[in-house]
Amino acid sequence: MRNKRDVYLDDRPWEEALEGLLKHLEAKGTLQPANPELIAVEEALGRVTAAPIFAANSSPHYNASAMDGIAVDSALTFGASDAEPRQIKLGERAQVVDTGDPLPPGCDAVIMIEDIHFVEDDVFEITSAASPWQHVRAIGEDLVATEMILPANHTIRPVDIGGILAGGIGKIKVYSRPRVALLPTGTELVQPGTELKPGDIIEYNTRVLGAMVKTWGGEPIRRAITVDDWDKLKEAVCTAVEEADMVVINAGSSAGREDFTAQLIRELGTVLTHGAAIKPGKPVILGEVKGKPVIGIPGYPVSAALTMEIFVRPIIYRKLGSVPPEPEYAEAIISRKMPSPMGVEEFIRVKLGQVGEKIVATPISRGAGIIMSLVRADGMLRVPRLSEGYRAGETVKIELMRPLEAVRQTTVIIGSHDMALDILANHLRKRFPDASLSSANVGSLGGLSAIKKGECHCAGTHLLDEETGEYNISYLKRLLGDRPAILLNLVYRQQGLMVAKGNPLNIKGLEDLAREGIRFINRQRGAGTRILLDYKLNQLGINPDTIYGYGREEYTHMAVAAAVASGDADAGLGILAAANALELDFVPVVEERYDLCIPGEYWETPYIQRLLEVIATPEFKEQVEALGGYDLRDCGGVMYRQGI
Amino acid sequence: MRNKRDVYLDDRPWEEALEGLLKHLEAKGTLQPANPELIAVEEALGRVTAAPIFAANSSPHYNASAMDGIAVDSALTFGASDAEPRQIKLGERAQVVDTGDPLPPGCDAVIMIEDIHFVEDDVFEITSAASPWQHVRAIGEDLVATEMILPANHTIRPVDIGGILAGGIGKIKVYSRPRVALLPTGTELVQPGTELKPGDIIEYNTRVLGAMVKTWGGEPIRRAITVDDWDKLKEAVCTAVEEADMVVINAGSSAGREDFTAQLIRELGTVLTHGAAIKPGKPVILGEVKGKPVIGIPGYPVSAALTMEIFVRPIIYRKLGSVPPEPEYAEAIISRKMPSPMGVEEFIRVKLGQVGEKIVATPISRGAGIIMSLVRADGMLRVPRLSEGYRAGETVKIELMRPLEAVRQTTVIIGSHDMALDILANHLRKRFPDASLSSANVGSLGGLSAIKKGECHCAGTHLLDEETGEYNISYLKRLLGDRPAILLNLVYRQQGLMVAKGNPLNIKGLEDLAREGIRFINRQRGAGTRILLDYKLNQLGINPDTIYGYGREEYTHMAVAAAVASGDADAGLGILAAANALELDFVPVVEERYDLCIPGEYWETPYIQRLLEVIATPEFKEQVEALGGYDLRDCGGVMYRQGI
C-alpha cells in the first residue's frame, strides 16, 4: 500500500469538490464556529461576534447639554425677541453649562454661548426664545439600555468598539480564530537561510499559507518540516489533528514516488477528493480525519496559494460565521491569444494597465512554480472548464488583485529588459506613492509591436539598424509608420560576452564562439541583443550554424547570465550589469543605445511625465551608474521625434 | 490668555486645511517615512518596504525536474514514435527523478512518468521523442539573483513573503509604524467599566481612534485621561510630542470653557487651522509642535472619527510611503429630502438597501454624538459646501462603508419598532452569514408610506382601526390601494403604562394621566402606540390637552421607557419588554397585534423567505417569549393577503 503509486487523480470541478467537502464537514458538525472566547472589547478589532451584544446602559445615561452655553427653564425665555430682548440672571433656572454637562434640575433647554450677550457679570440677554429640549441630548439618544448594539457574526470595526463601550459593555464573546496546522513535508525542503545545495528547495510555502490564514482571520500553526517517511508523516498528521481545527499538508499531493499523503489520509480517515479540474492545483487532496478537514496542498507555490484560497479559505470563514468577501472585477482586453486546455478551469495571472480608453490584460508566465507570477500579478483571469481560451482582443473579466485605481496609475512598459527599469520602478514608487511601473520583457521588437497594438505607454528598445548603424529609428518607422512618437534615451550600455569567472576558456570575442567545445546561450529572436549578435556575426563572417547552442534561447540578460554561472553554457551576449550581478567575467563587444519609445499621445500624460521627473533626479542616475557598464550622457534626452 | 474664550473658529474647506498641514509638515521634513526597521520577512505581513528588495539567489538555483518521471539525454530519444517505440535502459543518461530533483549531469530533458512504460525492471519504453529542456525548470526561471523582487513603498502581502524568501532574503527593511499618541482630555471622562454618575462620559473615543490607527498601519499609544488643567495638559502634550510621531488630543477643541487646546498648541508651536467647514467636525485643530503634527480632535464621537479619517489618516499613509486606498462608491436614490447648510461639507450617514432595481439611501440620525449612526451606517453621503442638500428621489453618490454585495443581501424593514426585530436580525445573521436585516424606526404609518415609496422590503406595523377594531388592514388599503401585499403576524404584545419602580404615583390606567402632577411622555404622531392612546383616550372621554406632557414626543418604546426611568416623566405608553428592560413597573392597558406588511413582489424573494425561515425556528420564538409580554400564537401566520 505505502509503495503503490497513486497515479490516477480525480477530475472534479472545484465547486463540486468544495461543496462535497463542506457538506461532509457540516454532517460531522465541524464546520460551525466553536469555542467562543470572552475578550476585552479593546482587543476585539477584526474579531467576529459569537453572540449579539446588548447595551447595559443608555448613552447618554442622563440628559446632557449638547452645547456650551446656558441651561435654562425655557419658560423664562418665552417672548424674547430682537424688539424685546430678555435679560436673565444666572441662578437655579439659568446655569452655565459645557457640552456634556448634565442638564440641571429645573432646566429643560440650552442656549448656545454664541446667542448670549452678558450685560452684567451674572446677567445675560437673549433675543429669541428657547424651545423646550433644544440643544439637549436626551437620555438614550444614542443607545438605550438593552438595545441590540450588534448581532452575532459581525466583524468588529473601529466604530463598533465605540458603540459597544458606549453601551457599557467591557467584554464580548467572539469566535476563536480557527487554528490551521501547516505541515511542510519533503526531504528536499530546507529552512530559509540555509546554504543551498542543488536539489534543496527553500520551504517558503507554509509561510505564504500562514500569512493567508492570518489575513482571513485564522491562526496559523506552522510545524517543523517532515521528511518523506510514512511513520513520521503519520505521527505529524495525528498530532496536528489533535491540536488544530484543520490541517494543511503541503506537498506530497501529486502522483510522485513519495506522495503518500492521500494514502495516509485514507488510512486515518476519509479522502473525499484527490484531484480537481483546475490548473494549476490539480493534485489537491480534500480529506477528513476525526471530523476535521485535512487538506493536501500541492507543492508548487502557485498551486499551493491557489488551492489554499479555493478550498481552505471558505472553511475558515465558515468557522468564523462569515463568508469571504467578494473579489472585485474589471473588464479588460486580453492582449494576446490565450489558448487553454478543455476540461480544466485555468487560473492565469495577468498584468493590467490602463492604456488609452481600455484596460489591457497581459498574461504572465503560467508556470505553477513561478511565485513571482503571483507577486507581479494585478489580476487573475479564469478560463472556464468548457472554454478553449481566448482570442487576442477579446474582452475578459478579471478578478482584481490590486485596486483598479492603482492599476490606472501604472505606467506600462513592454519591450527589452534593462536593470535601469527596476531602479526606475523603485524611484517612481518612492516619489509618487500612488504610481507604479509595470514592465514586461518581450524584447525590443515585441515592445514596438505592443505600442502598435495599444498595449503599453512606452517600450524599451535597443534595435540596431544593420544598414545605417543607427539605433531604433528605422524600426520605429517600420512598425509605427508616421504615428507621432518620441525616442527618449535612458542609457548607453556595454554589451559583451559573459563568461565564467576567470574566463577559463579564454574567450576573447565573438570569433571564439564557433570554437570547438564552446557552448553558447542565445537571446530570443527579436531581442535587440540577438540582432546585435547577428549583425556582428555577419560583419565577422561567422556562420551562426557553426556556433553550438545558437538555437538555445533565453528571454532576459539575467537568464543568460544564470545559464553561464551555473556552467550550463560557456558564453552568452549580454550587459555588464548582469555579468556583475552573478560575478561573471565580461568581454566587452560594443556599447549600445537603450531608448524608451513613447507614442505621442502619452507624452504629456502623467504616465510619462512622472517617469521624466524621476529620470531627471541625481539619485536615479547615481544608482544606475553604480551598477557599472552604463553611460548616462544622454539620459532623458530626446534622440528622435516625429509628428510631435 | 488661558482664560480667554476662543469662540471664533476658521471656516476653511477641509481640503485646503489638510493641504496646508501637509505642506507645513513637508517643509519641516516630518512627513517622510523615517527610521526603517530591519525585520524578519515572516513578520512582515502588512508592513511597507522601505527599500527595494533584490534576490540574493536565483530560484530555482539549479536546473530542476519539473515533473515526476525520468531525466534523459534527449539525444537518446530522437526518432521514437508509436510505430518505432524506443527502449532505454536506466543509467547515467536516464535516471528516475521526482519533481524538484536536480537534473543529473548528462541529461537535458524529463519524460513524464505517465508517458513511460517499463518493459523490464530497468528498461522502459517511450513512443515519442523528448525535446531538449522539456519539463525542466531552468535555473532562475522564477527569480534571477540580483533581480528586483519588490520596490520600496510596497505593502507586503502573503505571496510577497514567498517571493522574498524564494530570493534568499530573510530580513527586510520596512518603515516603522507611525506612533500616534492619543490623549483623552476632559474632567468629565471616566474609563469604561466605571459606575456612571450623571455628567460622566465613558472615554471610548481614543479606543475607536486607536483601532483606526491600527487599521491604517500605525501604532496607537493611548495615554491616561488628562483633566481640564492647563499645566497637566501641557505636560501631557510635551511628553507625547517627545515619544510619538504625531499627537492627537481628543476633545477640548471647540470654543467651550475648558477648551484651551488651541491656545496650548499655539504656545508650544503653531496652530495652522482651528475650524474646518465640515459637519460634523467643525472645531478640529490642525497644529504642529517641534515639527510633529498635533491634532485637536473634537469630542463628539462622530466628529472624532470623521476628523481622524480626514486629517490623520493621510499623514499616517504618507509616513508609510503610501496613499490611502480609494473608497468604493455606489449610486443610490435618496429616500427623503435632505437639506444641508450652505458653506459646510456635510457628512451624512445612510443606510442602504437594494429595493427593486435601485439602491435606496435612507439618512440616519445626523447628531454628532450618535456613535451608533456610524455603527449602523452602510455608507456616507457627502453634501458639498456649495450645495443646499438633496431632494427626495435624487440620485446621489455614496461612499460605501459596507461592501455593495452585503448591501444587496440586506432585508430592509422600515416602520414601527419592536424588540423582536433585533432578535430576528441576530438569528438571520447566524443562519445566513451573508444576509442581514436593516431596520429603521419611523412608526407604523411611516413604514407603510416607505413601502408605497419603494424604500423597503417590508414594514413593521401595529395600526388599530378605530372604527372596526381591526389591525393594519384598513391602513394598508388606504396607503397601498389594491397593490398585492401580505400581512404576516410577528407577535401579539402587551401595551401598557410604564411607570417608576414601585409605581409611587399609584397610576392604575389611562384615566390617571390627566391627574394633577403626573408628567406623561408621548410617542410621535403616526406611531401605532400613539394611535392606540388616542383611541383609548377617546373611548374614555379624556381630552389630551388635560394631559401634561402629551406634546413631548419620543420615537421608540425604549426612549419613552428611558424618560420614565430617569424620572423625567412619570408615565408613558409602551410595551412590556421595554419596561422590563429598564426595570420599570408596567400597568397593562391592551394586547395589540404587530404584523409585517410585505408587498407582493418581495414575498418570494430571499429578502422575505429568509425571514420566514428564521421566524419558523424554535430558537427565535423562545428568545422573543423570554423577553416577556409577548404572545406568539399566530407568529409567522398570514393574517391578510390581497392580490397574491
Short mmCIF file of N, CA and C in Angstrom, two decimals, chain A residues 404-517:
data_model
loop_
_atom_site.label_atom_id
_atom_site.label_comp_id
_atom_site.label_asym_id
_atom_site.label_seq_id
_atom_site.Cartn_x
_atom_site.Cartn_y
_atom_site.Cartn_z
N LEU A 404 -8.26 48.76 -8.69
CA LEU A 404 -8.33 49.28 -10.05
C LEU A 404 -7.67 50.65 -10.13
N GLU A 405 -7.82 51.43 -9.07
CA GLU A 405 -7.25 52.77 -9.08
C GLU A 405 -5.72 52.68 -9.19
N ALA A 406 -5.12 51.70 -8.52
CA ALA A 406 -3.68 51.52 -8.59
C ALA A 406 -3.28 51.11 -10.01
N VAL A 407 -4.10 50.25 -10.61
CA VAL A 407 -3.84 49.84 -11.99
C VAL A 407 -3.84 51.06 -12.90
N ARG A 408 -4.79 51.95 -12.65
CA ARG A 408 -4.93 53.14 -13.51
C ARG A 408 -3.74 54.08 -13.35
N GLN A 409 -3.02 53.98 -12.25
CA GLN A 409 -1.87 54.86 -12.02
C GLN A 409 -0.56 54.18 -12.42
N THR A 410 -0.66 53.09 -13.17
CA THR A 410 0.53 52.33 -13.51
C THR A 410 1.00 52.62 -14.93
N THR A 411 2.26 53.00 -15.05
CA THR A 411 2.86 53.14 -16.37
C THR A 411 3.24 51.75 -16.87
N VAL A 412 2.75 51.40 -18.05
CA VAL A 412 3.01 50.07 -18.60
C VAL A 412 4.12 50.17 -19.63
N ILE A 413 5.20 49.47 -19.35
CA ILE A 413 6.31 49.45 -20.30
C ILE A 413 6.54 48.02 -20.74
N ILE A 414 6.54 47.80 -22.03
CA ILE A 414 6.75 46.46 -22.58
C ILE A 414 7.90 46.56 -23.56
N GLY A 415 8.78 45.57 -23.53
CA GLY A 415 9.86 45.59 -24.52
C GLY A 415 11.10 44.91 -24.00
N SER A 416 12.25 45.49 -24.30
CA SER A 416 13.51 44.89 -23.89
C SER A 416 13.78 45.20 -22.42
N HIS A 417 14.45 44.25 -21.79
CA HIS A 417 14.75 44.38 -20.37
C HIS A 417 16.02 45.18 -20.13
N ASP A 418 15.98 46.05 -19.16
CA ASP A 418 17.23 46.62 -18.66
C ASP A 418 17.08 46.84 -17.16
N MET A 419 18.16 46.61 -16.43
CA MET A 419 18.07 46.73 -14.98
C MET A 419 17.75 48.15 -14.54
N ALA A 420 18.06 49.12 -15.40
CA ALA A 420 17.72 50.50 -15.06
C ALA A 420 16.20 50.66 -14.88
N LEU A 421 15.43 49.78 -15.51
CA LEU A 421 13.97 49.85 -15.35
C LEU A 421 13.55 49.48 -13.92
N ASP A 422 14.24 48.51 -13.31
CA ASP A 422 13.94 48.17 -11.92
C ASP A 422 14.18 49.38 -11.02
N ILE A 423 15.30 50.04 -11.29
CA ILE A 423 15.65 51.20 -10.47
C ILE A 423 14.67 52.34 -10.71
N LEU A 424 14.26 52.46 -11.96
CA LEU A 424 13.25 53.47 -12.30
C LEU A 424 11.94 53.17 -11.56
N ALA A 425 11.54 51.89 -11.57
CA ALA A 425 10.29 51.48 -10.91
C ALA A 425 10.34 51.83 -9.44
N ASN A 426 11.48 51.56 -8.83
CA ASN A 426 11.62 51.81 -7.41
C ASN A 426 11.56 53.30 -7.07
N HIS A 427 12.29 54.10 -7.84
CA HIS A 427 12.30 55.54 -7.56
C HIS A 427 10.96 56.19 -7.89
N LEU A 428 10.29 55.67 -8.89
CA LEU A 428 8.95 56.17 -9.22
C LEU A 428 8.03 55.97 -8.02
N ARG A 429 8.10 54.77 -7.45
CA ARG A 429 7.25 54.42 -6.33
C ARG A 429 7.54 55.27 -5.10
N LYS A 430 8.83 55.59 -4.95
CA LYS A 430 9.20 56.39 -3.78
C LYS A 430 8.72 57.83 -3.95
N ARG A 431 8.82 58.34 -5.19
CA ARG A 431 8.47 59.74 -5.41
C ARG A 431 6.96 59.92 -5.50
N PHE A 432 6.30 58.95 -6.11
CA PHE A 432 4.84 59.02 -6.28
C PHE A 432 4.23 57.74 -5.68
N PRO A 433 3.92 57.78 -4.40
CA PRO A 433 3.48 56.54 -3.75
C PRO A 433 2.27 55.88 -4.41
N ASP A 434 1.46 56.65 -5.12
CA ASP A 434 0.29 56.01 -5.73
C ASP A 434 0.55 55.57 -7.17
N ALA A 435 1.76 55.79 -7.67
CA ALA A 435 2.06 55.39 -9.04
C ALA A 435 2.94 54.16 -9.04
N SER A 436 2.93 53.41 -10.14
CA SER A 436 3.89 52.33 -10.24
C SER A 436 4.23 52.06 -11.70
N LEU A 437 5.28 51.27 -11.87
CA LEU A 437 5.76 50.93 -13.21
C LEU A 437 5.65 49.43 -13.36
N SER A 438 5.00 49.02 -14.42
CA SER A 438 4.86 47.60 -14.69
C SER A 438 5.63 47.30 -15.96
N SER A 439 6.63 46.42 -15.87
CA SER A 439 7.39 46.16 -17.08
C SER A 439 7.33 44.69 -17.46
N ALA A 440 7.11 44.44 -18.73
CA ALA A 440 7.08 43.07 -19.26
C ALA A 440 8.20 42.96 -20.28
N ASN A 441 8.96 41.89 -20.17
CA ASN A 441 10.13 41.73 -21.04
C ASN A 441 9.83 40.82 -22.21
N VAL A 442 9.67 41.43 -23.37
CA VAL A 442 9.37 40.63 -24.56
C VAL A 442 10.32 40.96 -25.71
N GLY A 443 11.41 41.64 -25.39
CA GLY A 443 12.36 42.02 -26.43
C GLY A 443 11.97 43.32 -27.10
N SER A 444 12.94 43.92 -27.78
CA SER A 444 12.73 45.25 -28.37
C SER A 444 11.63 45.26 -29.42
N LEU A 445 11.65 44.29 -30.34
CA LEU A 445 10.63 44.28 -31.38
C LEU A 445 9.25 44.04 -30.78
N GLY A 446 9.20 43.16 -29.79
CA GLY A 446 7.94 42.89 -29.10
C GLY A 446 7.38 44.15 -28.48
N GLY A 447 8.27 44.99 -27.97
CA GLY A 447 7.82 46.23 -27.34
C GLY A 447 7.22 47.18 -28.36
N LEU A 448 7.91 47.37 -29.49
CA LEU A 448 7.38 48.27 -30.51
C LEU A 448 6.05 47.73 -31.03
N SER A 449 5.98 46.43 -31.14
CA SER A 449 4.75 45.81 -31.61
C SER A 449 3.63 46.01 -30.57
N ALA A 450 3.97 46.00 -29.30
CA ALA A 450 2.98 46.24 -28.25
C ALA A 450 2.46 47.68 -28.33
N ILE A 451 3.36 48.63 -28.66
CA ILE A 451 2.90 50.01 -28.85
C ILE A 451 1.90 50.06 -29.99
N LYS A 452 2.25 49.38 -31.08
CA LYS A 452 1.38 49.38 -32.25
C LYS A 452 0.00 48.86 -31.89
N LYS A 453 -0.04 47.84 -31.04
CA LYS A 453 -1.32 47.22 -30.69
C LYS A 453 -2.01 47.94 -29.52
N GLY A 454 -1.39 49.03 -29.04
CA GLY A 454 -2.04 49.79 -27.96
C GLY A 454 -2.02 49.07 -26.63
N GLU A 455 -0.95 48.36 -26.34
CA GLU A 455 -0.89 47.60 -25.10
C GLU A 455 -0.05 48.25 -24.02
N CYS A 456 0.65 49.33 -24.35
CA CYS A 456 1.55 49.91 -23.36
C CYS A 456 1.73 51.40 -23.60
N HIS A 457 2.31 52.07 -22.59
CA HIS A 457 2.56 53.51 -22.69
C HIS A 457 3.92 53.81 -23.30
N CYS A 458 4.83 52.84 -23.19
CA CYS A 458 6.13 53.04 -23.82
C CYS A 458 6.84 51.70 -23.92
N ALA A 459 7.93 51.69 -24.67
CA ALA A 459 8.64 50.44 -24.91
C ALA A 459 10.14 50.68 -24.78
N GLY A 460 10.83 49.73 -24.14
CA GLY A 460 12.29 49.80 -24.06
C GLY A 460 12.88 49.13 -25.29
N THR A 461 13.77 49.82 -25.97
CA THR A 461 14.24 49.29 -27.26
C THR A 461 15.71 49.63 -27.51
N HIS A 462 16.46 48.68 -28.04
CA HIS A 462 17.86 48.92 -28.43
C HIS A 462 18.12 48.16 -29.72
N LEU A 463 17.43 48.61 -30.78
CA LEU A 463 17.47 47.89 -32.06
C LEU A 463 18.43 48.58 -33.03
N LEU A 464 19.44 47.87 -33.36
CA LEU A 464 20.46 48.40 -34.28
C LEU A 464 20.01 48.21 -35.71
N ASP A 465 20.08 49.28 -36.49
CA ASP A 465 19.82 49.14 -37.92
C ASP A 465 21.10 48.67 -38.58
N GLU A 466 21.07 47.48 -39.14
CA GLU A 466 22.30 46.88 -39.65
C GLU A 466 22.86 47.64 -40.85
N GLU A 467 21.98 48.44 -41.51
CA GLU A 467 22.48 49.20 -42.66
C GLU A 467 23.05 50.54 -42.24
N THR A 468 22.30 51.27 -41.43
CA THR A 468 22.73 52.63 -41.09
C THR A 468 23.62 52.67 -39.85
N GLY A 469 23.60 51.60 -39.06
CA GLY A 469 24.33 51.63 -37.79
C GLY A 469 23.63 52.47 -36.74
N GLU A 470 22.44 52.96 -37.09
CA GLU A 470 21.67 53.80 -36.19
C GLU A 470 20.78 52.93 -35.31
N TYR A 471 20.42 53.48 -34.13
CA TYR A 471 19.55 52.73 -33.23
C TYR A 471 18.09 53.15 -33.35
N ASN A 472 17.22 52.19 -33.40
CA ASN A 472 15.79 52.31 -33.10
C ASN A 472 14.94 53.04 -34.14
N ILE A 473 15.50 54.09 -34.80
CA ILE A 473 14.65 54.94 -35.62
C ILE A 473 13.99 54.18 -36.77
N SER A 474 14.76 53.42 -37.51
CA SER A 474 14.18 52.73 -38.67
C SER A 474 13.15 51.69 -38.24
N TYR A 475 13.39 51.07 -37.08
CA TYR A 475 12.42 50.08 -36.58
C TYR A 475 11.12 50.76 -36.17
N LEU A 476 11.29 51.90 -35.50
CA LEU A 476 10.11 52.68 -35.10
C LEU A 476 9.28 53.00 -36.34
N LYS A 477 9.95 53.49 -37.39
CA LYS A 477 9.22 53.86 -38.61
C LYS A 477 8.56 52.64 -39.24
N ARG A 478 9.28 51.53 -39.23
CA ARG A 478 8.72 50.34 -39.86
C ARG A 478 7.47 49.87 -39.11
N LEU A 479 7.52 49.90 -37.78
CA LEU A 479 6.38 49.38 -37.03
C LEU A 479 5.28 50.41 -36.80
N LEU A 480 5.67 51.68 -36.62
CA LEU A 480 4.63 52.67 -36.27
C LEU A 480 4.30 53.62 -37.41
N GLY A 481 4.98 53.48 -38.56
CA GLY A 481 4.71 54.39 -39.67
C GLY A 481 5.01 55.81 -39.25
N ASP A 482 4.11 56.75 -39.60
CA ASP A 482 4.38 58.13 -39.22
C ASP A 482 3.56 58.53 -37.99
N ARG A 483 3.17 57.58 -37.20
CA ARG A 483 2.47 57.88 -35.95
C ARG A 483 3.38 58.73 -35.05
N PRO A 484 2.82 59.77 -34.44
CA PRO A 484 3.67 60.61 -33.59
C PRO A 484 4.33 59.78 -32.48
N ALA A 485 5.63 59.99 -32.30
CA ALA A 485 6.35 59.21 -31.28
C ALA A 485 7.68 59.89 -30.97
N ILE A 486 8.20 59.55 -29.83
CA ILE A 486 9.47 60.11 -29.38
C ILE A 486 10.38 58.98 -28.95
N LEU A 487 11.68 59.11 -29.28
CA LEU A 487 12.67 58.20 -28.71
C LEU A 487 13.43 58.96 -27.64
N LEU A 488 13.32 58.49 -26.41
CA LEU A 488 13.95 59.15 -25.28
C LEU A 488 15.08 58.25 -24.81
N ASN A 489 16.30 58.79 -24.72
CA ASN A 489 17.39 57.92 -24.27
C ASN A 489 17.30 57.65 -22.77
N LEU A 490 17.51 56.40 -22.41
CA LEU A 490 17.61 56.08 -20.99
C LEU A 490 19.09 55.89 -20.63
N VAL A 491 19.77 54.98 -21.36
CA VAL A 491 21.19 54.73 -21.07
C VAL A 491 21.95 54.32 -22.34
N TYR A 492 23.26 54.45 -22.29
CA TYR A 492 24.13 53.67 -23.17
C TYR A 492 24.69 52.56 -22.30
N ARG A 493 24.85 51.38 -22.86
CA ARG A 493 25.33 50.29 -22.01
C ARG A 493 26.26 49.39 -22.78
N GLN A 494 27.14 48.75 -22.06
CA GLN A 494 28.08 47.80 -22.64
C GLN A 494 27.39 46.49 -22.91
N GLN A 495 27.51 45.97 -24.13
CA GLN A 495 27.15 44.59 -24.41
C GLN A 495 28.45 43.83 -24.58
N GLY A 496 28.45 42.61 -24.06
CA GLY A 496 29.68 41.83 -24.18
C GLY A 496 29.39 40.37 -23.91
N LEU A 497 30.45 39.60 -23.97
CA LEU A 497 30.27 38.17 -23.69
C LEU A 497 30.45 37.93 -22.20
N MET A 498 29.41 37.30 -21.62
CA MET A 498 29.51 36.91 -20.22
C MET A 498 30.11 35.52 -20.20
N VAL A 499 31.19 35.37 -19.43
CA VAL A 499 31.88 34.06 -19.37
C VAL A 499 32.17 33.75 -17.90
N ALA A 500 32.50 32.49 -17.68
CA ALA A 500 32.73 32.06 -16.30
C ALA A 500 33.85 32.87 -15.66
N LYS A 501 33.77 32.99 -14.35
CA LYS A 501 34.77 33.71 -13.55
C LYS A 501 36.17 33.24 -13.92
N GLY A 502 37.05 34.18 -14.21
CA GLY A 502 38.42 33.82 -14.58
C GLY A 502 38.57 33.48 -16.06
N ASN A 503 37.45 33.47 -16.77
CA ASN A 503 37.44 33.18 -18.21
C ASN A 503 38.29 31.95 -18.55
N PRO A 504 37.95 30.78 -18.00
CA PRO A 504 38.79 29.58 -18.14
C PRO A 504 38.98 29.14 -19.59
N LEU A 505 37.99 29.45 -20.45
CA LEU A 505 38.13 29.01 -21.85
C LEU A 505 38.78 30.09 -22.70
N ASN A 506 39.21 31.17 -22.01
CA ASN A 506 39.95 32.24 -22.68
C ASN A 506 39.22 32.76 -23.91
N ILE A 507 37.98 33.14 -23.71
CA ILE A 507 37.15 33.67 -24.80
C ILE A 507 37.45 35.16 -24.92
N LYS A 508 37.83 35.61 -26.15
CA LYS A 508 38.28 36.99 -26.29
C LYS A 508 37.32 37.84 -27.12
N GLY A 509 36.38 37.14 -27.80
CA GLY A 509 35.44 37.90 -28.62
C GLY A 509 34.51 36.94 -29.33
N LEU A 510 33.66 37.55 -30.16
CA LEU A 510 32.66 36.72 -30.86
C LEU A 510 33.33 35.65 -31.71
N GLU A 511 34.56 35.94 -32.20
CA GLU A 511 35.27 34.98 -33.04
C GLU A 511 35.41 33.62 -32.35
N ASP A 512 35.50 33.64 -31.04
CA ASP A 512 35.74 32.39 -30.31
C ASP A 512 34.49 31.52 -30.16
N LEU A 513 33.32 32.10 -30.49
CA LEU A 513 32.09 31.34 -30.23
C LEU A 513 31.99 30.09 -31.07
N ALA A 514 32.58 30.12 -32.26
CA ALA A 514 32.48 28.97 -33.16
C ALA A 514 33.50 27.89 -32.81
N ARG A 515 34.34 28.21 -31.83
CA ARG A 515 35.38 27.26 -31.47
C ARG A 515 34.79 25.96 -30.94
N GLU A 516 35.48 24.86 -31.23
CA GLU A 516 35.09 23.55 -30.71
C GLU A 516 35.02 23.62 -29.18
N GLY A 517 33.94 23.05 -28.60
CA GLY A 517 33.89 22.94 -27.13
C GLY A 517 33.32 24.14 -26.43
#
